[in-house]
Coordinates of C-alpha atoms in Angstrom, one line a residue:
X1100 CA 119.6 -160.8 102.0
X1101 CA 119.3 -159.1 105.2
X1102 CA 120.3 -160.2 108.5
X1103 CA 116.4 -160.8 109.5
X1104 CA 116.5 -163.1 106.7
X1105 CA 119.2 -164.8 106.6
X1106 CA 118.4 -166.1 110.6
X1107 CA 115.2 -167.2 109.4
X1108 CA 116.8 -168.4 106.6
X1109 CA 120.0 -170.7 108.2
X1110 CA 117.8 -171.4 111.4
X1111 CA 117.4 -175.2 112.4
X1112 CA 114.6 -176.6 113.6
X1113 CA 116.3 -176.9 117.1
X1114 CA 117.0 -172.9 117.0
X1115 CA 120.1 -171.2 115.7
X1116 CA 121.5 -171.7 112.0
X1117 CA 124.3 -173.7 110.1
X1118 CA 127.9 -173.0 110.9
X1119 CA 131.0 -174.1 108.7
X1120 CA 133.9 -173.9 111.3
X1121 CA 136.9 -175.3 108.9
X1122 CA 136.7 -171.9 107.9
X1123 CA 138.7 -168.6 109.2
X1124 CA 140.9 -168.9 112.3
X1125 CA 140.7 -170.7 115.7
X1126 CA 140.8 -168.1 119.2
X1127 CA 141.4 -169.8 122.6
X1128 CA 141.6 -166.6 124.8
X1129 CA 138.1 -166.9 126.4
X1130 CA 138.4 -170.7 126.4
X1131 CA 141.5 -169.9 128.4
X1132 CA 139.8 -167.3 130.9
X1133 CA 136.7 -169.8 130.9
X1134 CA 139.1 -172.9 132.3
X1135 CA 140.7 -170.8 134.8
X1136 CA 138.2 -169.0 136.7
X1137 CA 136.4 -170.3 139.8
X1138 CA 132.8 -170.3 140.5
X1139 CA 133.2 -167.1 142.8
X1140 CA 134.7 -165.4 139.8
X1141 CA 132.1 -165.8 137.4
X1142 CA 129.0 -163.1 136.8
X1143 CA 125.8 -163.5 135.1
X1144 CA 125.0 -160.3 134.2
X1145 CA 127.2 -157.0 133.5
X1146 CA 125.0 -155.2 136.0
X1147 CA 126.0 -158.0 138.7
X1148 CA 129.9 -157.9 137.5
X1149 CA 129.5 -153.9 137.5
X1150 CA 128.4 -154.0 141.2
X1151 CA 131.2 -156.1 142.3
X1152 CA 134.0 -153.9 140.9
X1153 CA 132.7 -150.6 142.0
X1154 CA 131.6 -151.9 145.3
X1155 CA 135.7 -152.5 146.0
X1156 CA 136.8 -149.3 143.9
X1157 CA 134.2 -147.8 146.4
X1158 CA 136.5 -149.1 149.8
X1159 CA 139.7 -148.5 148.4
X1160 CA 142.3 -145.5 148.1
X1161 CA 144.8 -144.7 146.7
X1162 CA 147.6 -142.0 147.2
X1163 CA 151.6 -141.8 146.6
X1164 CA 154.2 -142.4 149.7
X1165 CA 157.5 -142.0 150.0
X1166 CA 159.5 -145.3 149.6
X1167 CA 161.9 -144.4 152.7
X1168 CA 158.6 -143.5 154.9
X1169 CA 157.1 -147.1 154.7
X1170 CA 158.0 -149.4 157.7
X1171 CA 157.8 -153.3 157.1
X1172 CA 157.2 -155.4 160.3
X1173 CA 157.6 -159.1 160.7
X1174 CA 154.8 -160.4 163.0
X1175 CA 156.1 -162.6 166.3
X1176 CA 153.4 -164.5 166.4
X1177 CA 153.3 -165.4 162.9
X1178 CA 156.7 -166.3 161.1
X1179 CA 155.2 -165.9 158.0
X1180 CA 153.7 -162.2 158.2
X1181 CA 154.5 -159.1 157.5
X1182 CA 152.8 -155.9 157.6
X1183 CA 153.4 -152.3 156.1
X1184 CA 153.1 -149.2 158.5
X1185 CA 152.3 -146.3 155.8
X1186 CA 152.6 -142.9 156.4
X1187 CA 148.8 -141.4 158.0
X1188 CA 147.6 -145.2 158.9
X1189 CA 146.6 -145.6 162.0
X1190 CA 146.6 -149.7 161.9
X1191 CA 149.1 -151.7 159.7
X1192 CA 148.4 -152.9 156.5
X1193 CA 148.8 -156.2 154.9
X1194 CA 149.7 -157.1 151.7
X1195 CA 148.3 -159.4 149.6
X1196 CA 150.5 -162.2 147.5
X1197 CA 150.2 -160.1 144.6
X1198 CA 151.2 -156.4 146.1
X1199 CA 153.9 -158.2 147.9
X1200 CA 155.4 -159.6 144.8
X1201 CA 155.1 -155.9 143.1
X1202 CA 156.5 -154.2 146.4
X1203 CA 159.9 -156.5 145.9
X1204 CA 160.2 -155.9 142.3
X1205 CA 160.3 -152.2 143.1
X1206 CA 163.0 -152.1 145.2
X1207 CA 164.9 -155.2 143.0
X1208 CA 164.1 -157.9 145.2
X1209 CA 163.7 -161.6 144.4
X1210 CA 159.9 -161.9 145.6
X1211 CA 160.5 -165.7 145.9
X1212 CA 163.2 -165.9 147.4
X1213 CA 161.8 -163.3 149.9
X1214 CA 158.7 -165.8 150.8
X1215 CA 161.0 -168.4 151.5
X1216 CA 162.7 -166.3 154.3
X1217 CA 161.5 -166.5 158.3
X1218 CA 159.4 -162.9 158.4
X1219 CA 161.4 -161.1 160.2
X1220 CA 164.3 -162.0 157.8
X1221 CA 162.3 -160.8 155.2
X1222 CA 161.5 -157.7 156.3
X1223 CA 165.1 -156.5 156.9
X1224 CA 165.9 -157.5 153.2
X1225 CA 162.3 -155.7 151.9
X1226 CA 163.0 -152.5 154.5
X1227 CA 166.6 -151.9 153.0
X1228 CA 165.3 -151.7 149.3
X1229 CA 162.7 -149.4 150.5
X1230 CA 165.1 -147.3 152.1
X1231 CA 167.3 -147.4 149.4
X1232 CA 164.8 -147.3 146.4
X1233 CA 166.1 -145.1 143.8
X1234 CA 162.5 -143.6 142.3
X1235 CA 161.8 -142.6 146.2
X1236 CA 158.1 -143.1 145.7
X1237 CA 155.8 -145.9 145.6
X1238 CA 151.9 -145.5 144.6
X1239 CA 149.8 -147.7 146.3
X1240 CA 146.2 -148.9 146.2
X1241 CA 144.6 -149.8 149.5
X1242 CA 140.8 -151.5 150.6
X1243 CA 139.4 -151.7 153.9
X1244 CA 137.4 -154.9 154.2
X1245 CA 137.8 -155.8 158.0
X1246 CA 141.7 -155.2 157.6
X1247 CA 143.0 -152.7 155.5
X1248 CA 145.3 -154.8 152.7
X1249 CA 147.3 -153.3 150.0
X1250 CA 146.4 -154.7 146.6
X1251 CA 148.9 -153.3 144.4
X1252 CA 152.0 -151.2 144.6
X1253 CA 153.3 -149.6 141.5
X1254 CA 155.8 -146.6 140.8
X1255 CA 154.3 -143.0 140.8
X1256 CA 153.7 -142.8 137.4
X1257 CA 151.2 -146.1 136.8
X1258 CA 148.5 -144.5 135.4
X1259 CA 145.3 -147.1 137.1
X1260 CA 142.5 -147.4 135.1
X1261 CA 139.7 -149.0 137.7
X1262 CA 138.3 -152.4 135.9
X1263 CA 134.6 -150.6 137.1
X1264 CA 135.4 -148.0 134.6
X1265 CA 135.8 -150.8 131.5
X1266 CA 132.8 -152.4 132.5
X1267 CA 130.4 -148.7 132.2
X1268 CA 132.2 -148.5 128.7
X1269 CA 130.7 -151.6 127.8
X1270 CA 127.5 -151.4 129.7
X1271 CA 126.8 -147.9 127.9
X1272 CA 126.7 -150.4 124.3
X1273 CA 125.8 -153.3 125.6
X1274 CA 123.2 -152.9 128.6
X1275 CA 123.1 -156.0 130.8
X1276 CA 124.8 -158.1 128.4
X1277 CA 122.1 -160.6 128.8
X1278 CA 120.1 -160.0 126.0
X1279 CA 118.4 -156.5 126.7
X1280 CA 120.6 -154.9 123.6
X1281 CA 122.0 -157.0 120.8
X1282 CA 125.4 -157.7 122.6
X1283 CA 125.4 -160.2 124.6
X1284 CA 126.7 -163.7 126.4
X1285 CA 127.2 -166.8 123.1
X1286 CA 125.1 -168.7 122.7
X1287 CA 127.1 -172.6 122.0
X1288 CA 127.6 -174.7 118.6
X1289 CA 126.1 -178.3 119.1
X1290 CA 129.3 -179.9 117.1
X1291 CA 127.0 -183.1 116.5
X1292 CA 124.6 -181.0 113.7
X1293 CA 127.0 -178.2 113.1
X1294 CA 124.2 -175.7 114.2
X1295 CA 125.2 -172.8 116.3
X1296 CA 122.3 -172.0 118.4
X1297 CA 122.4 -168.5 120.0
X1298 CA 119.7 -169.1 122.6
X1299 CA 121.7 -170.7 125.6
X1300 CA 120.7 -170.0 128.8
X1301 CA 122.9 -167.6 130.8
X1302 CA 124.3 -169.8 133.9
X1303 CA 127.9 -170.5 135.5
X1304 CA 128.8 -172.9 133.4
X1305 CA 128.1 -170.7 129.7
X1306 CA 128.7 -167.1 131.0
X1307 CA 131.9 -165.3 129.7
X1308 CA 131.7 -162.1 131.9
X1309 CA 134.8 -162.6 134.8
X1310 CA 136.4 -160.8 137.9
X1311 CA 138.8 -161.5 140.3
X1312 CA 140.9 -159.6 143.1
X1313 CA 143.4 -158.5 140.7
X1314 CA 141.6 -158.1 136.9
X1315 CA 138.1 -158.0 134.6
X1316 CA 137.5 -159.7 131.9
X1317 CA 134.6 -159.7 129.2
X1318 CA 133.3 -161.2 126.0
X1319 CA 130.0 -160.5 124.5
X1320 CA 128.5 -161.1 120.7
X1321 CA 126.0 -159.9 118.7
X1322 CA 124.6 -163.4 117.1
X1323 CA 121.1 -162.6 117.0
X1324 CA 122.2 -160.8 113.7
X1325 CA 124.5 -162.9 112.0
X1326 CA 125.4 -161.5 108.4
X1327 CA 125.6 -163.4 105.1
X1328 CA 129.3 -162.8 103.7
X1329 CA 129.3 -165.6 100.2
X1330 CA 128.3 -168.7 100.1
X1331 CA 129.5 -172.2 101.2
X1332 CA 130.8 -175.1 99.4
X1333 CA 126.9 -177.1 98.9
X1334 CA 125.2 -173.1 98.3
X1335 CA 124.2 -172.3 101.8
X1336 CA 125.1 -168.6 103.3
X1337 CA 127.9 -168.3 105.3
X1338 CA 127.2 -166.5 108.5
X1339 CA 129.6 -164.9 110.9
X1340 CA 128.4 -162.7 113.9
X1341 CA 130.3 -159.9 115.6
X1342 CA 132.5 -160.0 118.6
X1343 CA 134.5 -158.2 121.2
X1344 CA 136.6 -159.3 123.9
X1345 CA 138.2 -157.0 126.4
X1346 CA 140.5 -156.9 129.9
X1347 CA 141.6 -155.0 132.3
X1348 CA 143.8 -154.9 135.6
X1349 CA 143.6 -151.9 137.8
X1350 CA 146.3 -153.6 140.1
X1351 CA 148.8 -153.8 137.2
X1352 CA 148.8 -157.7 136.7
X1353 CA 147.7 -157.0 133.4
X1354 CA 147.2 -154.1 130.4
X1355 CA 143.7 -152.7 129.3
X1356 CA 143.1 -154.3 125.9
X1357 CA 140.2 -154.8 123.6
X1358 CA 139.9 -157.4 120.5
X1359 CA 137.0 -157.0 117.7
X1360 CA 136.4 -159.7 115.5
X1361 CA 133.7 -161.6 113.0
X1362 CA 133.2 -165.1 113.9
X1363 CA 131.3 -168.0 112.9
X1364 CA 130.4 -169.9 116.6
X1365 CA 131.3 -170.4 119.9
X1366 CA 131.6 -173.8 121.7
X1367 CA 130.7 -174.9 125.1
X1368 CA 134.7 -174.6 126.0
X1369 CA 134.5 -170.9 124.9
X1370 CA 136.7 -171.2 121.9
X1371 CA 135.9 -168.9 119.3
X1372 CA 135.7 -170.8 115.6
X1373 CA 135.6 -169.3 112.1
X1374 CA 137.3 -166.2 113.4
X1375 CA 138.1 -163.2 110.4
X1376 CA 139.5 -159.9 110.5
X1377 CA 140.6 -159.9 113.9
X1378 CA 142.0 -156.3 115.2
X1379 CA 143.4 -155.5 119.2
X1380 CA 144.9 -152.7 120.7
X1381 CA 146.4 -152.7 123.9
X1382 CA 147.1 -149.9 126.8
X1383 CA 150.0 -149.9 129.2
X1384 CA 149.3 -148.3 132.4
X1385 CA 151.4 -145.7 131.8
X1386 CA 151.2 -142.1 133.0
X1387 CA 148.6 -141.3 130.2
X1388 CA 146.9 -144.6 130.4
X1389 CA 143.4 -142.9 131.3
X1390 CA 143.5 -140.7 128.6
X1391 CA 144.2 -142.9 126.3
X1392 CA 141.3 -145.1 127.4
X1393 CA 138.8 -142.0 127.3
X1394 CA 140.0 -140.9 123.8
X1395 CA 141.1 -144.0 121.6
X1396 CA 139.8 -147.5 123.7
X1397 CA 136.3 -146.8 124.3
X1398 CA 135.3 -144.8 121.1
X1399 CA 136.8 -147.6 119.4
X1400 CA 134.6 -150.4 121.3
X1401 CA 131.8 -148.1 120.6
X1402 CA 132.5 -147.5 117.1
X1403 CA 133.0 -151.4 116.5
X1404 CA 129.3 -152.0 118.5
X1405 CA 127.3 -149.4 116.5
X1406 CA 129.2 -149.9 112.5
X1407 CA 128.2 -151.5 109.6
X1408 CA 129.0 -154.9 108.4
X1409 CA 129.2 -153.7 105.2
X1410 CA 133.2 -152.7 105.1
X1411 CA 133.8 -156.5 106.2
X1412 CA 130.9 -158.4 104.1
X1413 CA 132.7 -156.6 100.9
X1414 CA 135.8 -157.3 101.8
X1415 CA 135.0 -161.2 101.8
X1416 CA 133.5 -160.3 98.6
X1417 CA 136.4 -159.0 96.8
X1418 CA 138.8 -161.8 98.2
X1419 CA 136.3 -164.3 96.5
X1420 CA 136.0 -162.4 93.5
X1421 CA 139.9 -161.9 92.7
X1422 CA 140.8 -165.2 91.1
X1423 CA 144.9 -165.1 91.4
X1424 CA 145.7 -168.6 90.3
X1425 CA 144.0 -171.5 87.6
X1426 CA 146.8 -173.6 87.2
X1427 CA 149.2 -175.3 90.1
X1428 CA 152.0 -173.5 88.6
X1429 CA 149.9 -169.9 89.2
X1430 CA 149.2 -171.7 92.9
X1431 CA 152.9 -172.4 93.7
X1432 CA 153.9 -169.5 92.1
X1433 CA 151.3 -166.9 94.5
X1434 CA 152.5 -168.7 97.8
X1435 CA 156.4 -168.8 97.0
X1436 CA 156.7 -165.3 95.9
X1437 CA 154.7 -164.5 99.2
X1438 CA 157.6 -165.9 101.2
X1439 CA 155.3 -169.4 102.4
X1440 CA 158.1 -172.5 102.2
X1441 CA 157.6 -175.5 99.3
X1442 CA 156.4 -177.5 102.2
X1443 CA 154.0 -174.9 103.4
X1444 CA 152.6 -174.4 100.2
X1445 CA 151.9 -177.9 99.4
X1446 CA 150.0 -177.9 102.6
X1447 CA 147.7 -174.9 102.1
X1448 CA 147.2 -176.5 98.6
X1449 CA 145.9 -179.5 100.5
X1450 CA 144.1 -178.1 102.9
X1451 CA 141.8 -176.4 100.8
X1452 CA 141.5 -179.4 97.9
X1453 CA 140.4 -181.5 100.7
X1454 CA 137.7 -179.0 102.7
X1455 CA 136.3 -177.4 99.6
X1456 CA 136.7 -180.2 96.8
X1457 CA 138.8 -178.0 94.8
X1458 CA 142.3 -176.7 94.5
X1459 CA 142.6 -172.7 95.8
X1460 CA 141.9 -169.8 92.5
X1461 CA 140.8 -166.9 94.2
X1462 CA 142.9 -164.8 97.4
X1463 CA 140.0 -166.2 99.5
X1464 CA 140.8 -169.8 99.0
X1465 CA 144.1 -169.3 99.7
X1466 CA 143.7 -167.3 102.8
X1467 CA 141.0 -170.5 103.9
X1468 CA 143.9 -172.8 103.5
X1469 CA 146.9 -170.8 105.1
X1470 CA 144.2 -169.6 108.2
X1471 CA 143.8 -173.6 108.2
X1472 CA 147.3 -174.9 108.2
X1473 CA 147.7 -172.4 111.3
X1474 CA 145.0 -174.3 113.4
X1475 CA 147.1 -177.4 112.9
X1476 CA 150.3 -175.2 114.8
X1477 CA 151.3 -175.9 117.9
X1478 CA 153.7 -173.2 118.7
X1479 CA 151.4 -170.1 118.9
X1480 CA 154.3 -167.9 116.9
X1481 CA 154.3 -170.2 114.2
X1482 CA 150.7 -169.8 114.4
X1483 CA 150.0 -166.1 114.7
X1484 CA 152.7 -165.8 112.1
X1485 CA 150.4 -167.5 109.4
X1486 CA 147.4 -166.1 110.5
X1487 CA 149.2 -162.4 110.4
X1488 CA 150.0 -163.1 106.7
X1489 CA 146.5 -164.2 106.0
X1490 CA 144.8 -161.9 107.1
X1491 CA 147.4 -159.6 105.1
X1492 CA 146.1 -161.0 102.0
X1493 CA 142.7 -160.6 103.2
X1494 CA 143.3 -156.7 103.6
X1495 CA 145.1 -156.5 100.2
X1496 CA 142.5 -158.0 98.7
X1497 CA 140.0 -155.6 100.0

């Protein structure tokens, strides 16, 4: 069945197509960025999101002083304020709550405890530890916007990666992200019929591309294809979709990281549902950071974009095919030897007897059941920890 077909095929009357999201694991890291972000930090399209972050890369600078050459001053008409004389600025430059924070932990001070302090107070403690700094340089990143304000200060070596630079790397797979290309904003699962309809429109509420002052950060799908990988419990296909989340911070509050992932829906809250074969790599801003973003991070998101389904589709395929266990002595047996406790076994047991109707026999089952006792987690160790061994039996299995 092709992916053509098997839209036509799974799609409602309402639009979209049947889900089953008991199945695989449960994400929360866009329904996390989707709670938190204001209305000013939200962007409709990547072209929109794209402007905003080059516009600012656009007023800033950034260069490498000497620690000893930076004079703070404490404002008297303002208790409260400091500013930063830097070496070839004409005006002084204010920091922002963030820089500030990263200009303390530099030089070993406690930022807090500094913002408690009267300014001028402040600025004797902060101009000793630049004085006295032992690297000797800081590297700073500066934007005129009225007032020139520093936005980050790091040590010589951070190696920035601008956030407008992540969001060309997935413009150049995914256009405008609105629909132009096959990656784009979700669509939303209606949990009342279980149908994940794909057609949403794009607004503040439903759109998953996000930038503030300090960091970028981007989800998009490709669920105008969904792929038929087996079958589900009553004989209908069961679809996943592709996905790909990724982040970045060129002010150092953050790495630059990337996530790929098959997944059955998306909800109105942004969580992710029916999640399989989840991979991430991450990126310090290290000295080679930009390197390392040229030659490993974006081939990698571009690789993920334009591949196959095929790997993944046969992997499910082979996990349902290898029956491991018929009897419950075979199903304790599989489990204990893989380390999972009496207890934990029992449950997985469970878990799949009461979603599928039938006690677990092939690795598939039992990865279902274990990805499924780690929704039920509440400490998200104990929870990746499952889901890490799952999706080790998945890749065995493959």
């Amino acid at each position: 069945m092709t992916q053509v077909e098997v839209l036509s095929a799974g799609r409602d009357r309402v639009g979209g197509y049947k889900v089953d999201v008991t199945r695989g694991e449960r994400v929360c890291r866009v329904s996390s960025e989707w709670f938190s972000r204001p209305a000013d930090e939200r962007y409709l399209s990547l072209s929109d999101l794209y402007a905003a972050v080059r516009s600012r890369t656009e007023r800033s600078r950034t260069r490498t002083v000497e620690s000893a050459a930076i004079r703070v001053e404490a404002s008297r008409d303002d208790a409260e304020r400091l500013a930063l004389l830097l070496p070839g600025s004409d005006a002084p430059i204010t920091p922002t709550h963030w820089s500030f924070g990263q200009l303390a932990s530099l030089v070993g001070a406690p930022a807090a405890y500094l913002r408690q302090l009267p300014a001028q107070l402040a600025g004797i403690n902060l101009q000793f530890g630049l004085n006295s700094h032992r690297a000797e340089q800081v590297k700073t990143l500066e934007i005129g916007d009225g007032r020139v304000e520093l936005r980050a200060a790091t040590g010589p070596e951070y190696g920035r990666i601008f956030d407008h630079e992540l969001v060309a790397a997935v413009q150049r797979i995914a256009g405008n992200g609105t629909g132009d290309t096959r990656w784009k904003i979700p669509g939303v699962l209606d949990w009342s019929t279980g149908v994940y309809n794909p057609y949403t429109d794009i607004s503040q509420d439903t759109t998953t591309l996000y930038a503030s002052d300090r960091d970028v950060f981007l989800f998009l799908v490709d669920d105008l294809n969904p792929i038929e990988a087996g079958r589900l419990r009553d004989g209908s296909p069961d679809l996943y979709f592709r996905g790909f989340y990724c982040w970045n911070s060129e002010v150092g509050a953050k790495t630059l990281g990337m996530a790929s992932f098959y997944l059955r829906a998306v909800c109105q809250n942004r969580n992710l549902w029916g999640v399989e074969d989840f991979e991430e790599i991450t990126i310090r801003h290290s000295k080679y950071a930009a390197s390392r973003f040229a030659h490993e991070a974006a081939p990698a998101l571009a690789s993920f974009a334009n591949s196959s389904p095929m790997p993944f589709v046969n992997g499910i395929k082979a996990a349902r095919q290898k029956i491991v266990a018929r009897t419950d002595d075979d199903r304790n047996e599989f489990l204990r030897k893989r380390g999972f406790s009496k207890a934990e076994t029992a449950r997985i047991i469970e878990r799949v007897l009461s979603e599928e109707g039938r006690k677990p026999e092939s690795v598939f089952d039992f990865v279902q059941g274990i990805t499924a006792v780690a929704r039920g987690k509440t400490h998200q160790d104990a929870r990746l920890d499952l889901e890490a061994r799952a999706k080790k039996l998945l890749d065995r299995a493959a």
